[in-house]
mmCIF file with all atom_site columns, C-alpha atoms in Angstrom:
data_model
loop_
_atom_site.group_PDB
_atom_site.id
_atom_site.type_symbol
_atom_site.label_atom_id
_atom_site.label_alt_id
_atom_site.label_comp_id
_atom_site.label_asym_id
_atom_site.label_entity_id
_atom_site.label_seq_id
_atom_site.pdbx_PDB_ins_code
_atom_site.Cartn_x
_atom_site.Cartn_y
_atom_site.Cartn_z
_atom_site.occupancy
_atom_site.B_iso_or_equiv
_atom_site.pdbx_formal_charge
_atom_site.auth_seq_id
_atom_site.auth_comp_id
_atom_site.auth_asym_id
_atom_site.auth_atom_id
_atom_site.pdbx_PDB_model_num
ATOM 1   C CA . ASN D 1 1   ? -104.161 -110.699 -24.280 1.00 0.00 ? 158 ASN D CA 1
ATOM 2   C CA . ALA D 1 2   ? -105.493 -111.396 -27.801 1.00 0.00 ? 159 ALA D CA 1
ATOM 3   C CA . GLY D 1 3   ? -104.861 -107.765 -28.787 1.00 0.00 ? 160 GLY D CA 1
ATOM 4   C CA . GLU D 1 4   ? -101.095 -107.982 -27.690 1.00 0.00 ? 161 GLU D CA 1
ATOM 5   C CA . HIS D 1 5   ? -100.839 -111.018 -29.883 1.00 0.00 ? 162 HIS D CA 1
ATOM 6   C CA . ARG D 1 6   ? -102.166 -109.442 -32.784 1.00 0.00 ? 163 ARG D CA 1
ATOM 7   C CA . VAL D 1 7   ? -99.952  -106.503 -32.525 1.00 0.00 ? 164 VAL D CA 1
ATOM 8   C CA . ALA D 1 8   ? -96.829  -108.755 -31.933 1.00 0.00 ? 165 ALA D CA 1
ATOM 9   C CA . ALA D 1 9   ? -97.700  -110.718 -35.153 1.00 0.00 ? 166 ALA D CA 1
ATOM 10  C CA . ALA D 1 10  ? -97.714  -107.610 -37.045 1.00 0.00 ? 167 ALA D CA 1
ATOM 11  C CA . LEU D 1 11  ? -94.433  -106.400 -35.465 1.00 0.00 ? 168 LEU D CA 1
ATOM 12  C CA . ALA D 1 12  ? -92.858  -109.636 -36.422 1.00 0.00 ? 169 ALA D CA 1
ATOM 13  C CA . HIS D 1 13  ? -93.455  -108.712 -40.108 1.00 0.00 ? 170 HIS D CA 1
ATOM 14  C CA . LEU D 1 14  ? -91.356  -105.531 -39.782 1.00 0.00 ? 171 LEU D CA 1
ATOM 15  C CA . SER D 1 15  ? -88.308  -105.391 -42.099 1.00 0.00 ? 172 SER D CA 1
ATOM 16  C CA . ASP D 1 16  ? -85.218  -107.176 -40.935 1.00 0.00 ? 173 ASP D CA 1
ATOM 17  C CA . ASP D 1 17  ? -83.286  -104.321 -39.556 1.00 0.00 ? 174 ASP D CA 1
ATOM 18  C CA . TRP D 1 18  ? -85.934  -104.034 -36.848 1.00 0.00 ? 175 TRP D CA 1
ATOM 19  C CA . THR D 1 19  ? -85.496  -105.506 -33.171 1.00 0.00 ? 176 THR D CA 1
ATOM 20  C CA . VAL D 1 20  ? -88.745  -106.006 -31.374 1.00 0.00 ? 177 VAL D CA 1
ATOM 21  C CA . HIS D 1 21  ? -88.499  -106.099 -27.451 1.00 0.00 ? 178 HIS D CA 1
ATOM 22  C CA . VAL D 1 22  ? -91.361  -107.624 -25.746 1.00 0.00 ? 179 VAL D CA 1
ATOM 23  C CA . GLN D 1 23  ? -92.255  -106.022 -22.298 1.00 0.00 ? 180 GLN D CA 1
ATOM 24  C CA . PRO D 1 24  ? -88.769  -104.733 -21.550 1.00 0.00 ? 181 PRO D CA 1
ATOM 25  C CA . ARG D 1 25  ? -88.119  -103.384 -18.171 1.00 0.00 ? 182 ARG D CA 1
ATOM 26  C CA . PHE D 1 26  ? -86.800  -99.702  -18.270 1.00 0.00 ? 183 PHE D CA 1
ATOM 27  C CA . ALA D 1 27  ? -86.544  -98.028  -14.765 1.00 0.00 ? 184 ALA D CA 1
ATOM 28  C CA . HIS D 1 28  ? -89.830  -98.685  -13.340 1.00 0.00 ? 185 HIS D CA 1
ATOM 29  C CA . ASP D 1 29  ? -91.701  -98.929  -16.666 1.00 0.00 ? 186 ASP D CA 1
ATOM 30  C CA . VAL D 1 30  ? -92.448  -102.123 -18.719 1.00 0.00 ? 187 VAL D CA 1
ATOM 31  C CA . PRO D 1 31  ? -94.126  -101.004 -21.998 1.00 0.00 ? 188 PRO D CA 1
ATOM 32  C CA . ASP D 1 32  ? -95.750  -103.540 -24.142 1.00 0.00 ? 189 ASP D CA 1
ATOM 33  C CA . PHE D 1 33  ? -93.197  -103.410 -26.894 1.00 0.00 ? 190 PHE D CA 1
ATOM 34  C CA . VAL D 1 34  ? -90.081  -101.318 -27.839 1.00 0.00 ? 191 VAL D CA 1
ATOM 35  C CA . ALA D 1 35  ? -89.246  -101.666 -31.512 1.00 0.00 ? 192 ALA D CA 1
ATOM 36  C CA . THR D 1 36  ? -85.659  -100.305 -32.194 1.00 0.00 ? 193 THR D CA 1
ATOM 37  C CA . HIS D 1 37  ? -84.007  -99.739  -35.622 1.00 0.00 ? 194 HIS D CA 1
ATOM 38  C CA . PRO D 1 38  ? -80.197  -98.496  -36.239 1.00 0.00 ? 195 PRO D CA 1
ATOM 39  C CA . LYS D 1 39  ? -81.402  -95.808  -38.577 1.00 0.00 ? 196 LYS D CA 1
ATOM 40  C CA . PHE D 1 40  ? -84.926  -94.898  -37.435 1.00 0.00 ? 197 PHE D CA 1
ATOM 41  C CA . GLY D 1 41  ? -84.638  -94.893  -33.838 1.00 0.00 ? 198 GLY D CA 1
ATOM 42  C CA . ALA D 1 42  ? -87.174  -96.349  -31.281 1.00 0.00 ? 199 ALA D CA 1
ATOM 43  C CA . VAL D 1 43  ? -90.738  -96.658  -30.998 1.00 0.00 ? 200 VAL D CA 1
ATOM 44  C CA . VAL D 1 44  ? -92.607  -97.483  -27.845 1.00 0.00 ? 201 VAL D CA 1
ATOM 45  C CA . VAL D 1 45  ? -95.826  -99.461  -28.657 1.00 0.00 ? 202 VAL D CA 1
ATOM 46  C CA . GLU D 1 46  ? -98.706  -99.390  -25.974 1.00 0.00 ? 203 GLU D CA 1
ATOM 47  C CA . VAL D 1 47  ? -101.484 -101.748 -26.788 1.00 0.00 ? 204 VAL D CA 1
ATOM 48  C CA . LYS D 1 48  ? -105.174 -101.512 -25.319 1.00 0.00 ? 205 LYS D CA 1
ATOM 49  C CA . ASP D 1 49  ? -107.165 -104.718 -26.159 1.00 0.00 ? 206 ASP D CA 1
ATOM 50  C CA . TRP D 1 50  ? -110.530 -102.714 -25.763 1.00 0.00 ? 207 TRP D CA 1
ATOM 51  C CA . SER D 1 51  ? -113.850 -103.936 -27.320 1.00 0.00 ? 208 SER D CA 1
ATOM 52  C CA . PRO D 1 52  ? -115.555 -101.394 -29.608 1.00 0.00 ? 209 PRO D CA 1
ATOM 53  C CA . GLY D 1 53  ? -118.248 -99.661  -27.670 1.00 0.00 ? 210 GLY D CA 1
ATOM 54  C CA . LYS D 1 54  ? -116.599 -100.397 -24.260 1.00 0.00 ? 211 LYS D CA 1
ATOM 55  C CA . TYR D 1 55  ? -115.159 -97.177  -23.811 1.00 0.00 ? 212 TYR D CA 1
ATOM 56  C CA . ARG D 1 56  ? -116.092 -93.679  -24.591 1.00 0.00 ? 213 ARG D CA 1
ATOM 57  C CA . TRP D 1 57  ? -115.034 -90.101  -24.229 1.00 0.00 ? 214 TRP D CA 1
ATOM 58  C CA . THR D 1 58  ? -117.179 -87.797  -22.078 1.00 0.00 ? 215 THR D CA 1
ATOM 59  C CA . ALA D 1 59  ? -118.053 -84.069  -22.550 1.00 0.00 ? 216 ALA D CA 1
ATOM 60  C CA . ASP D 1 60  ? -115.930 -82.973  -19.656 1.00 0.00 ? 217 ASP D CA 1
ATOM 61  C CA . GLY D 1 61  ? -112.914 -84.662  -21.032 1.00 0.00 ? 218 GLY D CA 1
ATOM 62  C CA . GLY D 1 62  ? -112.763 -87.904  -19.256 1.00 0.00 ? 219 GLY D CA 1
ATOM 63  C CA . LEU D 1 63  ? -113.039 -91.606  -20.267 1.00 0.00 ? 220 LEU D CA 1
ATOM 64  C CA . GLU D 1 64  ? -115.672 -93.927  -19.118 1.00 0.00 ? 221 GLU D CA 1
ATOM 65  C CA . TYR D 1 65  ? -116.255 -97.748  -19.615 1.00 0.00 ? 222 TYR D CA 1
ATOM 66  C CA . ALA D 1 66  ? -119.317 -99.755  -19.683 1.00 0.00 ? 223 ALA D CA 1
ATOM 67  C CA . GLU D 1 67  ? -119.958 -102.401 -17.043 1.00 0.00 ? 224 GLU D CA 1
ATOM 68  C CA . GLY D 1 68  ? -122.941 -104.121 -15.724 1.00 0.00 ? 225 GLY D CA 1
ATOM 69  C CA . GLY D 1 69  ? -125.337 -101.764 -18.006 1.00 0.00 ? 226 GLY D CA 1
ATOM 70  C CA . ARG D 1 70  ? -123.694 -98.769  -16.467 1.00 0.00 ? 227 ARG D CA 1
ATOM 71  C CA . TRP D 1 71  ? -120.924 -96.229  -17.575 1.00 0.00 ? 228 TRP D CA 1
ATOM 72  C CA . LYS D 1 72  ? -118.110 -95.725  -14.924 1.00 0.00 ? 229 LYS D CA 1
ATOM 73  C CA . ARG D 1 73  ? -115.230 -93.488  -14.938 1.00 0.00 ? 230 ARG D CA 1
ATOM 74  C CA . SER D 1 74  ? -112.071 -95.131  -16.070 1.00 0.00 ? 231 SER D CA 1
ATOM 75  C CA . THR D 1 75  ? -108.659 -94.400  -14.548 1.00 0.00 ? 232 THR D CA 1
ATOM 76  C CA . GLN D 1 76  ? -106.799 -95.600  -17.683 1.00 0.00 ? 233 GLN D CA 1
ATOM 77  C CA . ARG D 1 77  ? -104.848 -93.117  -19.415 1.00 0.00 ? 234 ARG D CA 1
ATOM 78  C CA . PRO D 1 78  ? -103.301 -94.860  -22.552 1.00 0.00 ? 235 PRO D CA 1
ATOM 79  C CA . ARG D 1 79  ? -101.970 -91.682  -24.470 1.00 0.00 ? 236 ARG D CA 1
ATOM 80  C CA . TYR D 1 80  ? -100.515 -90.301  -21.208 1.00 0.00 ? 237 TYR D CA 1
ATOM 81  C CA . GLN D 1 81  ? -98.853  -93.584  -20.572 1.00 0.00 ? 238 GLN D CA 1
ATOM 82  C CA . ALA D 1 82  ? -97.225  -93.791  -23.767 1.00 0.00 ? 239 ALA D CA 1
ATOM 83  C CA . TYR D 1 83  ? -96.183  -90.271  -23.594 1.00 0.00 ? 240 TYR D CA 1
ATOM 84  C CA . ARG D 1 84  ? -94.679  -90.820  -20.170 1.00 0.00 ? 241 ARG D CA 1
ATOM 85  C CA . TYR D 1 85  ? -92.772  -93.908  -21.420 1.00 0.00 ? 242 TYR D CA 1
ATOM 86  C CA . ARG D 1 86  ? -91.434  -91.914  -24.148 1.00 0.00 ? 243 ARG D CA 1
ATOM 87  C CA . GLU D 1 87  ? -90.398  -89.028  -21.931 1.00 0.00 ? 244 GLU D CA 1
ATOM 88  C CA . THR D 1 88  ? -88.738  -91.223  -19.491 1.00 0.00 ? 245 THR D CA 1
ATOM 89  C CA . ILE D 1 89  ? -86.567  -92.641  -22.078 1.00 0.00 ? 246 ILE D CA 1
ATOM 90  C CA . ARG D 1 90  ? -85.561  -89.590  -23.708 1.00 0.00 ? 247 ARG D CA 1
ATOM 91  C CA . ASN D 1 91  ? -84.783  -87.793  -20.443 1.00 0.00 ? 248 ASN D CA 1
ATOM 92  C CA . GLN D 1 92  ? -82.661  -90.680  -19.029 1.00 0.00 ? 249 GLN D CA 1
ATOM 93  C CA . CYS D 1 93  ? -80.866  -91.748  -22.208 1.00 0.00 ? 250 CYS D CA 1
ATOM 94  C CA . PHE D 1 94  ? -80.777  -88.766  -24.555 1.00 0.00 ? 251 PHE D CA 1
ATOM 95  C CA . GLY D 1 95  ? -80.746  -85.716  -22.172 1.00 0.00 ? 252 GLY D CA 1
ATOM 96  C CA . GLY D 1 96  ? -84.192  -84.785  -23.148 1.00 0.00 ? 253 GLY D CA 1
ATOM 97  C CA . SER D 1 97  ? -83.615  -84.799  -27.002 1.00 0.00 ? 254 SER D CA 1
ATOM 98  C CA . LYS D 1 98  ? -86.621  -85.124  -29.064 1.00 0.00 ? 255 LYS D CA 1
ATOM 99  C CA . SER D 1 99  ? -84.880  -87.184  -31.623 1.00 0.00 ? 256 SER D CA 1
ATOM 100 C CA . CYS D 1 100 ? -84.748  -91.209  -31.798 1.00 0.00 ? 257 CYS D CA 1
ATOM 101 C CA . VAL D 1 101 ? -87.522  -92.127  -29.584 1.00 0.00 ? 258 VAL D CA 1
ATOM 102 C CA . ARG D 1 102 ? -91.273  -91.922  -30.365 1.00 0.00 ? 259 ARG D CA 1
ATOM 103 C CA . ALA D 1 103 ? -94.520  -93.686  -29.092 1.00 0.00 ? 260 ALA D CA 1
ATOM 104 C CA . VAL D 1 104 ? -97.764  -95.033  -30.390 1.00 0.00 ? 261 VAL D CA 1
ATOM 105 C CA . VAL D 1 105 ? -100.960 -96.298  -28.958 1.00 0.00 ? 262 VAL D CA 1
ATOM 106 C CA . VAL D 1 106 ? -102.666 -99.181  -30.642 1.00 0.00 ? 263 VAL D CA 1
ATOM 107 C CA . LEU D 1 107 ? -106.426 -100.154 -30.258 1.00 0.00 ? 264 LEU D CA 1
ATOM 108 C CA . PRO D 1 108 ? -106.239 -103.345 -32.393 1.00 0.00 ? 265 PRO D CA 1
ATOM 109 C CA . ASN D 1 109 ? -109.992 -103.991 -32.182 1.00 0.00 ? 266 ASN D CA 1
ATOM 110 C CA . HIS D 1 110 ? -110.849 -100.566 -33.587 1.00 0.00 ? 267 HIS D CA 1
ATOM 111 C CA . SER D 1 111 ? -110.378 -98.828  -36.729 1.00 0.00 ? 268 SER D CA 1
ATOM 112 C CA . THR D 1 112 ? -107.866 -96.078  -36.699 1.00 0.00 ? 269 THR D CA 1
ATOM 113 C CA . GLU D 1 113 ? -110.840 -93.680  -37.131 1.00 0.00 ? 270 GLU D CA 1
ATOM 114 C CA . GLU D 1 114 ? -112.681 -95.217  -34.207 1.00 0.00 ? 271 GLU D CA 1
ATOM 115 C CA . ALA D 1 115 ? -109.413 -95.122  -32.044 1.00 0.00 ? 272 ALA D CA 1
ATOM 116 C CA . ALA D 1 116 ? -108.830 -91.579  -32.619 1.00 0.00 ? 273 ALA D CA 1
ATOM 117 C CA . LYS D 1 117 ? -112.443 -90.884  -31.428 1.00 0.00 ? 274 LYS D CA 1
ATOM 118 C CA . VAL D 1 118 ? -111.988 -92.826  -28.150 1.00 0.00 ? 275 VAL D CA 1
ATOM 119 C CA . LEU D 1 119 ? -108.756 -91.056  -27.405 1.00 0.00 ? 276 LEU D CA 1
ATOM 120 C CA . ARG D 1 120 ? -109.827 -87.884  -28.983 1.00 0.00 ? 277 ARG D CA 1
ATOM 121 C CA . SER D 1 121 ? -108.049 -85.399  -26.423 1.00 0.00 ? 278 SER D CA 1
ATOM 122 C CA . HIS D 1 122 ? -105.469 -85.463  -23.788 1.00 0.00 ? 279 HIS D CA 1
ATOM 123 C CA . GLN D 1 123 ? -106.145 -86.367  -20.055 1.00 0.00 ? 280 GLN D CA 1
ATOM 124 C CA . VAL D 1 124 ? -103.200 -85.164  -18.102 1.00 0.00 ? 281 VAL D CA 1
ATOM 125 C CA . THR D 1 125 ? -100.962 -82.906  -20.416 1.00 0.00 ? 282 THR D CA 1
ATOM 126 C CA . PRO D 1 126 ? -101.656 -81.430  -23.957 1.00 0.00 ? 283 PRO D CA 1
ATOM 127 C CA . HIS D 1 127 ? -98.190  -82.935  -24.839 1.00 0.00 ? 284 HIS D CA 1
ATOM 128 C CA . GLU D 1 128 ? -99.913  -86.316  -25.106 1.00 0.00 ? 285 GLU D CA 1
ATOM 129 C CA . MET D 1 129 ? -101.425 -85.239  -28.419 1.00 0.00 ? 286 MET D CA 1
ATOM 130 C CA . ASP D 1 130 ? -98.059  -85.890  -29.818 1.00 0.00 ? 287 ASP D CA 1
ATOM 131 C CA . ILE D 1 131 ? -98.545  -89.613  -29.426 1.00 0.00 ? 288 ILE D CA 1
ATOM 132 C CA . ARG D 1 132 ? -100.104 -91.299  -32.419 1.00 0.00 ? 289 ARG D CA 1
ATOM 133 C CA . VAL D 1 133 ? -103.074 -93.437  -31.950 1.00 0.00 ? 290 VAL D CA 1
ATOM 134 C CA . VAL D 1 134 ? -103.935 -96.112  -34.503 1.00 0.00 ? 291 VAL D CA 1
ATOM 135 C CA . GLY D 1 135 ? -106.263 -99.145  -34.987 1.00 0.00 ? 292 GLY D CA 1
ATOM 136 C CA . GLY D 1 136 ? -106.057 -102.650 -36.357 1.00 0.00 ? 293 GLY D CA 1
ATOM 137 C CA . ASP D 1 137 ? -106.536 -101.474 -39.733 1.00 0.00 ? 294 ASP D CA 1
ATOM 138 C CA . SER D 1 138 ? -103.103 -99.781  -39.517 1.00 0.00 ? 295 SER D CA 1
ATOM 139 C CA . LEU D 1 139 ? -101.004 -102.838 -38.481 1.00 0.00 ? 296 LEU D CA 1
ATOM 140 C CA . ASP D 1 140 ? -100.063 -103.897 -41.991 1.00 0.00 ? 297 ASP D CA 1
ATOM 141 C CA . GLN D 1 141 ? -98.481  -100.377 -42.432 1.00 0.00 ? 298 GLN D CA 1
ATOM 142 C CA . LEU D 1 142 ? -96.072  -100.357 -39.654 1.00 0.00 ? 299 LEU D CA 1
ATOM 143 C CA . ASP D 1 143 ? -92.888  -100.216 -41.579 1.00 0.00 ? 300 ASP D CA 1
ATOM 144 C CA . PRO D 1 144 ? -93.849  -96.866  -43.411 1.00 0.00 ? 301 PRO D CA 1
ATOM 145 C CA . MET D 1 145 ? -95.373  -95.505  -40.158 1.00 0.00 ? 302 MET D CA 1
ATOM 146 C CA . PHE D 1 146 ? -92.135  -96.181  -37.929 1.00 0.00 ? 303 PHE D CA 1
ATOM 147 C CA . GLU D 1 147 ? -89.692  -95.048  -40.489 1.00 0.00 ? 304 GLU D CA 1
ATOM 148 C CA . ASP D 1 148 ? -88.574  -91.592  -39.816 1.00 0.00 ? 305 ASP D CA 1
ATOM 149 C CA . HIS D 1 149 ? -85.738  -90.421  -42.226 1.00 0.00 ? 306 HIS D CA 1
ATOM 150 C CA . SER D 1 150 ? -85.147  -87.168  -40.042 1.00 0.00 ? 307 SER D CA 1
ATOM 151 C CA . LEU D 1 151 ? -83.697  -89.216  -37.047 1.00 0.00 ? 308 LEU D CA 1
ATOM 152 C CA . SER D 1 152 ? -80.025  -89.979  -36.409 1.00 0.00 ? 309 SER D CA 1
ATOM 153 C CA . THR D 1 153 ? -79.153  -92.848  -34.320 1.00 0.00 ? 310 THR D CA 1
ATOM 154 C CA . THR D 1 154 ? -75.337  -92.771  -34.872 1.00 0.00 ? 311 THR D CA 1
ATOM 155 C CA . ASN D 1 155 ? -74.191  -92.331  -31.362 1.00 0.00 ? 312 ASN D CA 1
ATOM 156 C CA . LEU D 1 156 ? -73.355  -94.253  -28.202 1.00 0.00 ? 313 LEU D CA 1
ATOM 157 C CA . SER D 1 157 ? -76.499  -93.352  -26.238 1.00 0.00 ? 314 SER D CA 1
ATOM 158 C CA . PHE D 1 158 ? -78.725  -95.134  -28.679 1.00 0.00 ? 315 PHE D CA 1
ATOM 159 C CA . ALA D 1 159 ? -76.588  -98.131  -28.559 1.00 0.00 ? 316 ALA D CA 1
ATOM 160 C CA . LYS D 1 160 ? -76.476  -98.072  -24.746 1.00 0.00 ? 317 LYS D CA 1
ATOM 161 C CA . PHE D 1 161 ? -80.267  -97.546  -24.583 1.00 0.00 ? 318 PHE D CA 1
ATOM 162 C CA . CYS D 1 162 ? -80.914  -100.678 -26.800 1.00 0.00 ? 319 CYS D CA 1
ATOM 163 C CA . SER D 1 163 ? -78.633  -102.682 -24.516 1.00 0.00 ? 320 SER D CA 1
ATOM 164 C CA . SER D 1 164 ? -80.595  -101.489 -21.510 1.00 0.00 ? 321 SER D CA 1
ATOM 165 C CA . LEU D 1 165 ? -83.760  -103.193 -22.912 1.00 0.00 ? 322 LEU D CA 1
ATOM 166 C CA . VAL D 1 166 ? -82.518  -106.521 -22.049 1.00 0.00 ? 323 VAL D CA 1
ATOM 167 C CA . PRO D 1 167 ? -84.950  -107.956 -19.332 1.00 0.00 ? 324 PRO D CA 1
ATOM 168 C CA . THR D 1 168 ? -83.733  -107.286 -15.897 1.00 0.00 ? 325 THR D CA 1
ATOM 169 C CA . GLU D 1 169 ? -83.868  -110.951 -14.934 1.00 0.00 ? 326 GLU D CA 1
ATOM 170 C CA . LEU D 1 170 ? -81.497  -111.936 -17.487 1.00 0.00 ? 327 LEU D CA 1
ATOM 171 C CA . ARG D 1 171 ? -78.783  -109.462 -16.757 1.00 0.00 ? 328 ARG D CA 1
ATOM 172 C CA . ASP D 1 172 ? -77.222  -111.354 -14.076 1.00 0.00 ? 329 ASP D CA 1
ATOM 173 C CA . THR D 1 173 ? -76.756  -114.439 -16.337 1.00 0.00 ? 330 THR D CA 1
ATOM 174 C CA . GLN D 1 174 ? -75.149  -112.581 -19.141 1.00 0.00 ? 331 GLN D CA 1
ATOM 175 C CA . ASN D 1 175 ? -71.497  -113.171 -17.936 1.00 0.00 ? 332 ASN D CA 1
ATOM 176 C CA . HIS D 1 176 ? -72.063  -116.974 -17.403 1.00 0.00 ? 333 HIS D CA 1
ATOM 177 C CA . LYS D 1 177 ? -71.728  -119.595 -19.992 1.00 0.00 ? 334 LYS D CA 1
ATOM 178 C CA . LEU D 1 178 ? -74.941  -121.570 -20.705 1.00 0.00 ? 335 LEU D CA 1
ATOM 179 C CA . TRP D 1 179 ? -75.253  -125.266 -21.132 1.00 0.00 ? 336 TRP D CA 1
ATOM 180 C CA . LEU D 1 180 ? -77.042  -126.058 -24.363 1.00 0.00 ? 337 LEU D CA 1
ATOM 181 C CA . SER D 1 181 ? -78.632  -129.329 -25.610 1.00 0.00 ? 338 SER D CA 1
ATOM 182 C CA . ALA D 1 182 ? -77.901  -130.516 -29.034 1.00 0.00 ? 339 ALA D CA 1
ATOM 183 C CA . GLY D 1 183 ? -81.005  -128.983 -30.397 1.00 0.00 ? 340 GLY D CA 1
ATOM 184 C CA . ALA D 1 184 ? -80.436  -125.688 -28.751 1.00 0.00 ? 341 ALA D CA 1
ATOM 185 C CA . ARG D 1 185 ? -76.845  -125.621 -30.239 1.00 0.00 ? 342 ARG D CA 1
ATOM 186 C CA . ASN D 1 186 ? -78.282  -126.247 -33.624 1.00 0.00 ? 343 ASN D CA 1
ATOM 187 C CA . VAL D 1 187 ? -80.607  -123.322 -33.252 1.00 0.00 ? 344 VAL D CA 1
ATOM 188 C CA . ALA D 1 188 ? -77.861  -120.882 -31.905 1.00 0.00 ? 345 ALA D CA 1
ATOM 189 C CA . ASN D 1 189 ? -75.300  -122.058 -34.683 1.00 0.00 ? 346 ASN D CA 1
ATOM 190 C CA . ASN D 1 190 ? -77.978  -121.816 -37.432 1.00 0.00 ? 347 ASN D CA 1
ATOM 191 C CA . PRO D 1 191 ? -76.038  -123.984 -39.895 1.00 0.00 ? 348 PRO D CA 1
ATOM 192 C CA . SER D 1 192 ? -78.790  -123.431 -42.793 1.00 0.00 ? 349 SER D CA 1
ATOM 193 C CA . ASN D 1 193 ? -78.451  -119.652 -42.411 1.00 0.00 ? 350 ASN D CA 1
ATOM 194 C CA . ALA D 1 194 ? -82.165  -119.335 -41.983 1.00 0.00 ? 351 ALA D CA 1
ATOM 195 C CA . ARG D 1 195 ? -83.335  -115.766 -41.460 1.00 0.00 ? 352 ARG D CA 1
ATOM 196 C CA . ARG D 1 196 ? -86.048  -116.863 -38.862 1.00 0.00 ? 353 ARG D CA 1
ATOM 197 C CA . ARG D 1 197 ? -85.995  -119.849 -36.643 1.00 0.00 ? 354 ARG D CA 1
ATOM 198 C CA . ARG D 1 198 ? -88.973  -121.253 -34.748 1.00 0.00 ? 355 ARG D CA 1
ATOM 199 C CA . VAL D 1 199 ? -88.442  -122.556 -31.178 1.00 0.00 ? 356 VAL D CA 1
ATOM 200 C CA . GLN D 1 200 ? -91.057  -124.304 -29.114 1.00 0.00 ? 357 GLN D CA 1
ATOM 201 C CA . GLY D 1 201 ? -91.083  -125.287 -25.418 1.00 0.00 ? 358 GLY D CA 1
ATOM 202 C CA . VAL D 1 202 ? -93.065  -125.212 -22.264 1.00 0.00 ? 359 VAL D CA 1
ATOM 203 C CA . ALA D 1 203 ? -92.886  -122.286 -19.902 1.00 0.00 ? 360 ALA D CA 1
ATOM 204 C CA . GLY D 1 204 ? -89.688  -121.873 -17.925 1.00 0.00 ? 361 GLY D CA 1
ATOM 205 C CA . THR D 1 205 ? -87.510  -123.748 -20.542 1.00 0.00 ? 362 THR D CA 1
ATOM 206 C CA . GLY D 1 206 ? -85.849  -120.458 -21.624 1.00 0.00 ? 363 GLY D CA 1
ATOM 207 C CA . LYS D 1 207 ? -86.894  -120.536 -25.238 1.00 0.00 ? 364 LYS D CA 1
#
């Protein structure tokens, strides 16, 4: 959706040491993005492409959305969703350690102030409030937001976690040599030492 594309464009401007994984599969979860850095750890990014005024927080601690002139109860739990992704990764890869892995929810069509109002409280567990919520006005500040100088990622667990983010459907092909066209070999060999290469192609071509 448009919101995810906007966040992806912002993530593409992170400093060079960041690697952005798009919808990686981890256990049964598929986060929108996971950004990893050899020094600053990992950030799980959950995006909600909600229109301003479409969702509201209720007095009894619930979330409602507008449809057909009426307000209906929503089953979406963005903050809890991001929290669950983070905890799954922490527990399965780092023995429950709080280091290395963080999570953020982005509502790109809202300001950060508006996003905080929409998701002002927890829905399942108070621990959800550890998850940061930001709006589109913060997308140009992702580098300083993601950097955490208190983290330590110099361990095998973090390297193993990063390798586990390879999409499931690609894992079976990793031990097989791939046939590359002349153009694909040029991109792979990068003779001009370009820092970024743009590759275009129709769906299914393996860009």
